[in-house]
Amino acid sequence: MKKILFVCLGNICRSPGAEGIMKDLVRKNRRDANFYIDSAGLYGGHAGALPDARMRKHASMRGYSLDSRARAFYPSADFLEFDMIIGMDEQNIRQLNLLAENDEERTKIFRMTDFCRKDTEYKEVPDPYYEGADGFELVLDLLEDAVGGLYEYCSKK
Ligand code: 4NP
């Protein structure tokens, strides 16, 4: 059983998107028993909320139904519980590294775009919150590519 936690700032746009895409891929491959997937936000102010309406709309246009509820990242519990903690951007990674208490925890931190398979200029999944429709489409393009790469990575090991 591989336990994966996707992390962004608010847990209402990028990380619930990654969670929904990964869960869909795992389900399609009948690997539900091999994965536990969740997401969390480094800022807990949206706790309890559904993903942002724009994120849900753009995800549903690609066949994903996002129905997770936002929650804060809990350093002590989450570093213990999860095998991989995957941040979306530079700021997320920096913050996760500051919250990690030892090297064992630090080795669990990964960057979403490191799993991208397509040649892309993007070294992070950019925050779409203050962007328009294009920003959400870009997030979904990057997440679909990176989640596919992550699934391959996990299936090889
Ligand atoms: P996310 O996007 O980190 O992808 O969920 C954001 C959501 C909310 C805020 C920032 C980014 N916010 O400032 O409230």
XYZ file of N, CA and C and ligand atoms in Angstrom:
485
model
N 0.854 -1.209 0.000
C 0.000 0.000 0.000
C 0.879 1.244 0.000
N 0.717 2.049 -1.041
C 1.465 3.307 -1.147
C 0.550 4.447 -0.709
N 1.039 5.265 0.232
C 0.220 6.374 0.738
C 0.779 7.699 0.227
N -0.057 8.408 -0.521
C 0.386 9.635 -1.191
C -0.481 10.817 -0.770
N 0.183 11.909 -0.371
C -0.529 13.134 0.001
C -0.112 14.266 -0.931
N -1.080 14.842 -1.635
C -0.815 16.000 -2.485
C -1.032 17.259 -1.654
N -0.096 18.210 -1.790
C -0.157 19.418 -0.955
C -0.028 20.677 -1.815
N -0.918 21.648 -1.559
C -0.767 22.975 -2.159
C -1.050 24.008 -1.077
N -1.352 25.221 -1.451
C -1.568 26.256 -0.432
C -2.961 26.146 0.196
N -3.995 26.215 -0.627
C -5.358 26.297 -0.096
C -6.106 24.974 -0.024
N -5.601 23.952 -0.726
C -6.282 22.645 -0.840
C -7.682 22.774 -1.457
N -7.856 23.775 -2.338
C -9.139 23.877 -3.042
C -8.966 23.918 -4.568
N -7.720 24.001 -5.048
C -7.520 24.007 -6.511
C -6.585 22.874 -6.948
N -5.283 23.068 -6.746
C -4.320 22.127 -7.341
C -4.288 20.753 -6.682
N -4.138 20.712 -5.352
C -3.986 19.384 -4.724
C -5.265 18.530 -4.794
N -6.474 19.115 -4.658
C -7.645 18.251 -4.874
C -7.764 17.791 -6.329
N -7.247 18.623 -7.264
C -7.210 18.207 -8.673
C -6.307 16.993 -8.838
N -5.112 17.073 -8.255
C -4.171 15.945 -8.331
C -4.774 14.703 -7.676
N -5.424 14.902 -6.534
C -6.056 13.777 -5.819
C -7.110 13.105 -6.707
N -7.974 13.926 -7.322
C -9.054 13.371 -8.153
C -8.527 12.636 -9.377
N -7.491 13.198 -10.013
C -6.921 12.572 -11.221
C -6.234 11.253 -10.843
N -5.490 11.269 -9.730
C -4.787 10.055 -9.293
C -5.782 8.964 -8.898
N -6.824 9.334 -8.174
C -7.827 8.341 -7.766
C -8.501 7.729 -8.996
N -8.775 8.557 -10.006
C -9.397 8.082 -11.242
C -8.488 7.089 -11.961
N -7.199 7.416 -12.032
C -6.229 6.547 -12.707
C -6.089 5.214 -11.979
N -6.004 5.289 -10.654
C -5.867 4.081 -9.833
C -7.105 3.186 -10.001
N -8.277 3.817 -10.000
C -9.523 3.064 -10.152
C -9.587 2.383 -11.522
N -9.214 3.133 -12.558
C -9.251 2.580 -13.929
C -8.309 1.391 -14.078
N -7.216 1.411 -13.320
C -6.241 0.313 -13.378
C -6.526 -0.767 -12.330
N -7.638 -0.629 -11.649
C -8.036 -1.588 -10.593
C -6.941 -1.779 -9.546
N -6.366 -0.676 -9.112
C -5.294 -0.729 -8.118
C -5.712 -0.053 -6.796
N -7.010 0.018 -6.571
C -7.514 0.701 -5.358
C -6.875 0.154 -4.081
N -6.625 -1.139 -4.059
C -6.085 -1.762 -2.844
C -4.621 -1.393 -2.625
N -3.950 -0.844 -3.661
C -2.519 -0.549 -3.572
C -2.200 0.900 -3.213
N -3.223 1.747 -3.216
C -2.975 3.171 -2.982
C -3.941 3.761 -1.955
N -3.390 4.665 -1.140
C -4.237 5.522 -0.304
C -3.864 6.955 -0.684
N -4.839 7.736 -1.139
C -4.557 9.057 -1.695
C -5.380 10.127 -0.986
N -4.703 11.217 -0.629
C -5.379 12.314 0.064
C -4.711 13.619 -0.364
N -5.268 14.755 0.084
C -4.635 16.050 -0.195
C -4.847 16.973 0.995
N -4.010 18.011 1.078
C -4.064 18.944 2.210
C -3.483 20.288 1.797
N -3.784 21.317 2.604
C -3.302 22.660 2.303
C -2.401 23.200 3.401
N -1.347 23.903 2.998
C -0.444 24.508 3.985
C -1.110 25.690 4.675
N -2.115 26.260 4.016
C -2.971 27.271 4.640
C -4.310 26.593 4.921
N -4.729 26.583 6.178
C -5.919 25.812 6.546
C -7.228 26.581 6.500
N -7.186 27.814 5.979
C -8.366 28.685 6.022
C -9.570 28.206 5.241
N -9.382 27.295 4.311
C -10.520 26.792 3.527
C -11.023 25.437 4.041
N -10.555 25.031 5.207
C -10.897 23.698 5.742
C -12.402 23.455 5.691
N -12.779 22.294 5.207
C -14.189 21.899 5.120
C -14.835 22.238 3.784
N -14.164 23.083 2.982
C -14.762 23.514 1.706
C -14.550 22.490 0.596
N -15.500 22.466 -0.330
C -15.324 21.699 -1.565
C -14.261 22.405 -2.404
N -13.682 21.733 -3.397
C -12.760 22.442 -4.289
C -13.442 23.657 -4.926
N -12.634 24.652 -5.274
C -13.087 25.883 -5.931
C -13.988 25.535 -7.134
N -15.088 26.302 -7.275
C -16.072 26.006 -8.327
C -15.430 25.986 -9.712
N -14.442 26.870 -9.951
C -13.773 26.897 -11.264
C -12.981 25.618 -11.480
N -12.327 25.150 -10.424
C -11.547 23.904 -10.523
C -12.467 22.724 -10.810
N -13.599 22.710 -10.111
C -14.548 21.599 -10.307
C -15.091 21.607 -11.726
N -15.383 22.807 -12.234
C -15.942 22.918 -13.580
C -14.943 22.429 -14.639
N -13.704 22.922 -14.531
C -12.704 22.531 -15.535
C -12.351 21.046 -15.413
N -12.328 20.527 -14.192
C -12.057 19.099 -14.006
C -13.200 18.264 -14.578
N -14.433 18.715 -14.369
C -15.573 17.918 -14.849
C -15.623 17.903 -16.374
N -15.088 18.962 -17.019
C -15.016 18.976 -18.485
C -14.084 17.871 -18.995
N -13.204 17.387 -18.112
C -12.304 16.286 -18.499
C -12.741 14.965 -17.875
N -13.900 14.971 -17.245
C -14.442 13.714 -16.720
C -14.101 13.408 -15.265
N -13.531 14.383 -14.554
C -13.205 14.149 -13.147
C -14.221 14.840 -12.256
N -14.685 14.107 -11.264
C -15.608 14.681 -10.294
C -14.833 14.927 -9.000
N -14.667 16.194 -8.648
C -13.868 16.522 -7.448
C -14.803 16.800 -6.280
N -14.769 15.925 -5.282
C -15.696 16.089 -4.169
C -15.016 15.977 -2.808
N -13.686 16.183 -2.800
C -12.983 16.111 -1.509
C -13.269 17.389 -0.712
N -13.024 17.340 0.557
C -13.180 18.518 1.427
C -11.797 18.971 1.880
N -11.586 20.290 1.846
C -10.264 20.824 2.198
C -9.921 20.551 3.659
N -8.659 20.357 3.889
C -8.164 20.233 5.266
C -6.751 20.798 5.327
N -6.332 21.145 6.526
C -4.974 21.644 6.725
C -3.987 20.479 6.700
N -2.744 20.787 6.350
C -1.644 19.833 6.468
C -1.256 19.754 7.940
N -1.185 18.525 8.455
C -0.786 18.329 9.860
C 0.598 17.700 9.894
N 1.660 18.503 10.107
C 3.025 17.992 9.970
C 3.293 16.698 10.729
N 3.003 16.666 12.013
C 3.414 15.479 12.780
C 2.673 14.228 12.308
N 1.376 14.341 12.081
C 0.596 13.168 11.649
C 0.879 12.807 10.185
N 0.942 13.812 9.319
C 1.057 13.514 7.879
C 2.441 12.995 7.487
N 3.500 13.504 8.107
C 4.834 12.976 7.780
C 4.975 11.527 8.240
N 4.228 11.157 9.261
C 4.266 9.782 9.764
C 3.435 8.859 8.876
N 2.246 9.321 8.532
C 1.252 8.494 7.830
C 1.613 8.223 6.359
N 2.155 9.251 5.668
C 2.303 9.135 4.211
C 3.718 8.755 3.785
N 3.799 8.049 2.632
C 5.097 7.669 2.058
C 5.639 8.778 1.162
N 4.731 9.463 0.479
C 5.139 10.541 -0.429
C 4.264 11.761 -0.153
N 4.919 12.913 0.001
C 4.209 14.179 0.219
C 4.616 15.075 -0.946
N 3.640 15.379 -1.805
C 3.975 15.971 -3.100
C 3.476 17.408 -3.189
N 4.412 18.353 -3.202
C 4.089 19.774 -3.262
C 3.936 20.246 -4.698
N 3.156 21.307 -4.864
C 2.851 21.799 -6.215
C 3.810 22.873 -6.711
N 4.303 23.715 -5.797
C 5.197 24.786 -6.257
C 6.365 24.973 -5.286
N 7.245 25.876 -5.686
C 8.481 26.132 -4.923
C 8.183 26.504 -3.467
N 7.178 27.338 -3.313
C 6.829 27.788 -1.957
C 6.325 26.620 -1.094
N 5.521 25.741 -1.692
C 5.033 24.556 -0.961
C 6.215 23.698 -0.510
N 7.159 23.474 -1.435
C 8.305 22.601 -1.143
C 9.153 23.210 -0.022
N 9.353 24.529 -0.125
C 10.164 25.203 0.893
C 9.496 25.065 2.267
N 8.192 25.284 2.283
C 7.461 25.215 3.554
C 7.461 23.790 4.117
N 7.278 22.814 3.253
C 7.283 21.417 3.713
C 8.644 21.068 4.309
N 9.719 21.546 3.647
C 11.061 21.264 4.173
C 11.294 21.922 5.530
N 10.684 23.080 5.733
C 10.805 23.749 7.034
C 10.031 23.003 8.117
N 8.926 22.382 7.725
C 8.086 21.672 8.696
C 8.628 20.281 9.025
N 9.417 19.703 8.094
C 9.973 18.360 8.335
C 10.949 18.432 9.505
N 10.913 17.413 10.363
C 11.735 17.460 11.577
C 13.035 16.686 11.468
N 13.156 15.844 10.438
C 14.393 15.071 10.287
C 14.537 14.626 8.825
N 15.664 13.968 8.523
C 15.936 13.585 7.135
C 14.945 12.554 6.616
N 14.483 11.688 7.496
C 13.514 10.675 7.071
C 12.251 11.358 6.538
N 11.814 12.392 7.253
C 10.636 13.133 6.796
C 10.945 13.898 5.518
N 12.136 14.491 5.444
C 12.498 15.282 4.253
C 12.552 14.424 2.991
N 12.946 13.159 3.119
C 13.035 12.308 1.920
C 11.652 11.958 1.368
N 10.610 12.244 2.119
C 9.247 11.963 1.638
C 8.695 13.089 0.764
N 9.414 14.221 0.715
C 8.922 15.396 -0.010
C 9.318 15.327 -1.479
N 8.343 15.496 -2.355
C 8.569 15.475 -3.802
C 7.888 16.688 -4.431
N 8.304 16.983 -5.659
C 7.735 18.104 -6.415
C 6.899 17.526 -7.556
N 5.659 17.958 -7.648
C 4.736 17.385 -8.645
C 5.324 17.367 -10.055
N 5.929 18.492 -10.464
C 6.403 18.567 -11.857
C 7.604 17.661 -12.133
N 8.255 17.129 -11.100
C 9.347 16.193 -11.345
C 8.842 14.897 -11.971
N 7.532 14.684 -11.945
C 6.957 13.474 -12.541
C 6.374 13.731 -13.923
N 6.507 14.965 -14.422
C 6.008 15.276 -15.773
C 6.777 14.455 -16.796
N 6.068 13.931 -17.774
C 6.710 13.129 -18.816
C 6.914 13.927 -20.093
N 6.020 14.912 -20.322
C 6.156 15.743 -21.514
C 7.236 16.784 -21.263
N 7.871 17.212 -22.352
C 8.873 18.252 -22.237
C 8.145 19.562 -21.944
N 8.348 20.097 -20.766
C 7.623 21.306 -20.401
C 8.554 22.323 -19.754
N 8.226 23.594 -19.937
C 9.023 24.660 -19.327
C 8.656 24.827 -17.856
N 7.578 24.192 -17.421
C 7.073 24.427 -16.061
C 7.789 23.568 -15.037
N 8.351 24.247 -14.052
C 9.035 23.557 -12.958
C 8.156 23.558 -11.708
N 6.952 24.068 -11.842
C 5.981 24.007 -10.750
C 4.577 24.084 -11.339
N 3.594 23.678 -10.544
C 2.196 23.822 -10.959
C 1.752 25.173 -10.421
N 1.564 26.172 -11.303
C 1.318 27.541 -10.823
C -0.044 27.708 -10.166
N -0.062 28.543 -9.146
C -1.293 28.846 -8.407
C -2.314 29.488 -9.350
N -3.478 28.863 -9.554
C -4.451 29.403 -10.509
C -5.471 30.348 -9.872
N -5.366 30.548 -8.555
C -6.452 31.200 -7.807
C -6.822 32.566 -8.380
N -5.822 33.341 -8.788
C -6.104 34.684 -9.311
C -6.018 34.721 -10.832
N -6.091 33.542 -11.454
C -5.998 33.449 -12.912
C -7.385 33.192 -13.503
N -7.450 33.225 -14.828
C -8.697 32.925 -15.514
C -8.762 31.462 -15.910
N -9.662 31.168 -16.854
C -9.883 29.790 -17.300
C -8.590 29.127 -17.775
N -7.740 29.904 -18.466
C -6.482 29.341 -18.981
C -5.611 28.796 -17.862
N -5.628 29.485 -16.718
C -4.822 29.054 -15.574
C -5.266 27.684 -15.070
N -6.561 27.450 -15.066
C -7.087 26.167 -14.602
C -6.816 25.059 -15.627
N -6.909 25.404 -16.901
C -6.593 24.420 -17.947
C -5.117 24.029 -17.883
N -4.254 25.028 -17.642
C -2.817 24.733 -17.524
C -2.562 23.802 -16.340
N -3.190 24.104 -15.204
C -3.031 23.246 -14.023
C -3.434 21.807 -14.358
N -4.562 21.646 -15.025
C -5.041 20.296 -15.344
C -4.128 19.598 -16.358
N -3.611 20.343 -17.338
C -2.653 19.754 -18.290
C -1.432 19.226 -17.551
N -0.878 20.058 -16.675
C 0.328 19.664 -15.932
C 0.024 18.493 -15.001
N -1.121 18.551 -14.322
C -1.459 17.486 -13.368
C -1.707 16.153 -14.072
N -2.392 16.177 -15.212
C -2.645 14.904 -15.917
C -1.331 14.257 -16.329
N -0.407 15.078 -16.825
C 0.897 14.558 -17.242
C 1.680 14.037 -16.031
N 1.772 14.848 -14.985
C 2.587 14.493 -13.819
C 1.997 13.312 -13.038
N 0.681 13.278 -12.910
C 0.058 12.170 -12.181
C 0.297 10.846 -12.928
N 0.252 10.907 -14.248
C 0.568 9.707 -15.042
C 1.989 9.237 -14.770
N 2.921 10.200 -14.708
C 4.317 9.869 -14.422
C 4.491 9.325 -13.014
N 3.768 9.892 -12.077
C 3.811 9.433 -10.686
C 3.283 7.997 -10.579
N 2.205 7.727 -11.289
C 1.625 6.375 -11.251
C 2.627 5.352 -11.802
N 3.286 5.722 -12.891
C 4.316 4.833 -13.475
C 5.453 4.622 -12.479
N 5.900 5.689 -11.847
C 6.978 5.637 -10.860
C 6.618 4.677 -9.722
N 5.384 4.804 -9.232
C 4.942 3.959 -8.116
C 4.745 2.516 -8.554
N 4.393 2.299 -9.796
C 4.129 0.945 -10.276
C 5.412 0.185 -10.544
N 6.489 0.901 -10.798
C 7.783 0.274 -11.070
C 8.436 -0.237 -9.797
N 8.150 0.463 -8.685
C 8.875 0.146 -7.448
C 8.272 -1.026 -6.704
P -4.539 26.121 -4.261
O -5.024 27.573 -4.725
O -3.325 26.322 -3.386
O -4.181 25.440 -5.545
O -5.699 25.484 -3.526
C -5.273 28.595 -3.798
C -6.476 28.634 -3.122
C -6.739 29.644 -2.213
C -5.783 30.623 -1.981
C -4.571 30.569 -2.649
C -4.302 29.553 -3.558
N -6.056 31.679 -1.068
O -5.224 32.599 -0.956
O -7.108 31.678 -0.399
